[in-house]
Short mmCIF file of C-alpha atoms in Angstrom, two decimals:
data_model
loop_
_atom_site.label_atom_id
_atom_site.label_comp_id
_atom_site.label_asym_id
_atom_site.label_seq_id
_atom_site.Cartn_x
_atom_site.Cartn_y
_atom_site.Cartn_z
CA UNK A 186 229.23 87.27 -25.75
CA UNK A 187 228.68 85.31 -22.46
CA UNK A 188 231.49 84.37 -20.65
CA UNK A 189 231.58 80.88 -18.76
CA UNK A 190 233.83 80.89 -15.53
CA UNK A 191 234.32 78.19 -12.74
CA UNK A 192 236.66 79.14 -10.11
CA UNK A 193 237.79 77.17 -6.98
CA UNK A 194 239.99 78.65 -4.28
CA UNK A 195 241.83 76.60 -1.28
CA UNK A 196 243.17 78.58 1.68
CA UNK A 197 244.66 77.19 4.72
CA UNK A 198 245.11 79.01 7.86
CA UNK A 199 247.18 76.19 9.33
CA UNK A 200 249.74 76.28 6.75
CA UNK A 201 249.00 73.62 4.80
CA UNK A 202 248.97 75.08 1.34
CA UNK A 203 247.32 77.47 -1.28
CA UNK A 204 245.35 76.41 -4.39
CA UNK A 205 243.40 77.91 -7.11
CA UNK A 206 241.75 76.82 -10.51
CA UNK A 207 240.15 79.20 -12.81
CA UNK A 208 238.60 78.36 -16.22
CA UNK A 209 237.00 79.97 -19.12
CA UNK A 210 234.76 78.72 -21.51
CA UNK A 211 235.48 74.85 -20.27
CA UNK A 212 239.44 75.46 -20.93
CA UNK A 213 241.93 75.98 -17.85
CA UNK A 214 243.43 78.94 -17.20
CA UNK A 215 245.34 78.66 -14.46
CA UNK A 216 245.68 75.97 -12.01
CA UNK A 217 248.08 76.46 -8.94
CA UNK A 218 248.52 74.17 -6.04
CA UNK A 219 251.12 75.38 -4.17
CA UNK A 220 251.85 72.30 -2.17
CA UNK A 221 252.71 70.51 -5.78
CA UNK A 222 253.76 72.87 -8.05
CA UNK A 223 254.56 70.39 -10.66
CA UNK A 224 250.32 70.00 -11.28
CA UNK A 225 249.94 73.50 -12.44
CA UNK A 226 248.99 74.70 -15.65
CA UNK A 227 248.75 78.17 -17.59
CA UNK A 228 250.20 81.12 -17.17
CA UNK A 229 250.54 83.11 -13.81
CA UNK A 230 248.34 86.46 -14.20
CA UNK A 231 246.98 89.03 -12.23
CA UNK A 232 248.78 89.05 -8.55
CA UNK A 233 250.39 86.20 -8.98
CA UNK A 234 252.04 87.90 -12.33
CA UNK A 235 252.63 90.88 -10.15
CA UNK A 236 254.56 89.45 -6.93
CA UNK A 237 256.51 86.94 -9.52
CA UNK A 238 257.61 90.28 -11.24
CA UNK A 239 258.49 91.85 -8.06
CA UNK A 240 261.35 89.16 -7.30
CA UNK A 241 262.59 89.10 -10.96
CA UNK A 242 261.04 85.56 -11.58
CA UNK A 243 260.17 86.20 -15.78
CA UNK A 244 258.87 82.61 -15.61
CA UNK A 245 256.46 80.59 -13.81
CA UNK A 246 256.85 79.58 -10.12
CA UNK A 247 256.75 75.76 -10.69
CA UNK A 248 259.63 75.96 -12.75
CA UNK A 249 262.03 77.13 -10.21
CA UNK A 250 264.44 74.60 -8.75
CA UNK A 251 262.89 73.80 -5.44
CA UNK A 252 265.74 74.00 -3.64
CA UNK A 253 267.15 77.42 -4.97
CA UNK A 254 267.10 80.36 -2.73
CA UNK A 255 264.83 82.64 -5.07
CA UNK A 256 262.25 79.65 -4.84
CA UNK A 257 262.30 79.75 -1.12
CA UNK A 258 262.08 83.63 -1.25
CA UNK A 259 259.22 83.17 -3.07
CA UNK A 260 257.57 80.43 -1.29
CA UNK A 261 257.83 82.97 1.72
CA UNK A 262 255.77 85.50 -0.29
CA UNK A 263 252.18 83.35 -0.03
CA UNK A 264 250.75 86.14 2.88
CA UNK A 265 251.00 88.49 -0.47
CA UNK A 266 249.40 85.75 -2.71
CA UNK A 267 246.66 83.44 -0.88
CA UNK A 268 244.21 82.12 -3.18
CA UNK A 269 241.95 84.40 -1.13
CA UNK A 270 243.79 87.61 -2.68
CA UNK A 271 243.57 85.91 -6.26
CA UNK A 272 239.44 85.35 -5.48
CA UNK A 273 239.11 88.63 -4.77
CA UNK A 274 240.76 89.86 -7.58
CA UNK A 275 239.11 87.03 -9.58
CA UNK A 276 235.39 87.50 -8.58
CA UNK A 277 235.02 87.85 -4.71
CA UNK A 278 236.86 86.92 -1.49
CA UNK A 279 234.47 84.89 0.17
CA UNK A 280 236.05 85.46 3.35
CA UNK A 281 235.18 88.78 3.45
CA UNK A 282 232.31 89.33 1.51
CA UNK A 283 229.22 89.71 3.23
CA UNK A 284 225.34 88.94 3.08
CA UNK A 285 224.60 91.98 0.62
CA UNK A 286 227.17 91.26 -1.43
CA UNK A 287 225.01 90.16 -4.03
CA UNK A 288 226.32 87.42 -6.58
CA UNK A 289 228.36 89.09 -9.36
CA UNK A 290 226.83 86.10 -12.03
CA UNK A 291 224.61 82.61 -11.34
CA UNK A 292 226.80 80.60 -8.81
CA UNK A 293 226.31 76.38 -9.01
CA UNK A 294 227.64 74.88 -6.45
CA UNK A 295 229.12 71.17 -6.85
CA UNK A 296 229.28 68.50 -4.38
CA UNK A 297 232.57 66.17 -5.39
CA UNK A 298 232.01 62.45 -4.33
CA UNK A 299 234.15 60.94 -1.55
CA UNK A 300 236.21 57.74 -2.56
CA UNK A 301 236.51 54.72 0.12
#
């Protein structure tokens, strides 16, 4: 059986926000945009799962109240979970992986179009 992933990973260094999407056989996963938490979909899995677990959040992130402290504790928690942690854990970190990596599967590459 051949499985079909896209992935797509934001990270910001200037603070301005964290995103991932990763899909399976043309069905979303998980999407995650940190900046609008009221766009994501699926469940939280892998570190995301983990560091939830860790503050004693059983649900998903973009269902806390926004203006509760454990949502701000957790919002505080993104050095633990950058969509560059989930990427590596994912596939690969592309900030850190180098020329020899290798590709772990065929890679397309899409070009969105720019609206005026």
């Amino acid at each position: 059986m051949t499985i079909t992933q896209a992935q797509l990973f934001f990270h910001s260094e200037q603070n301005d926000g964290e995103a991932w999407l990763i899909a399976e056989h043309g069905q979303i996963v998980r999407r995650w945009i940190s900046e609008y938490p009221d766009l994501a979909l699926g469940e939280p899995f892998g570190v995301e799962r983990r560091l939830l677990d860790a503050y004693g959040i059983t649900g998903k992130p973009e269902d806390l109240d926004p203006n509760s402290d454990l949502a701000g504790d957790w919002a505080a928690t993104w050095g633990d979970c950058w969509a560059t942690t989930v990427a590596e854990e994912s596939s690969v970190d592309p900030t850190a992986a180098a020329a020899e990596t290798g590709s772990i599967g065929s890679m397309w590459v899409a070009v969105a179009p720019t609206f005026e």
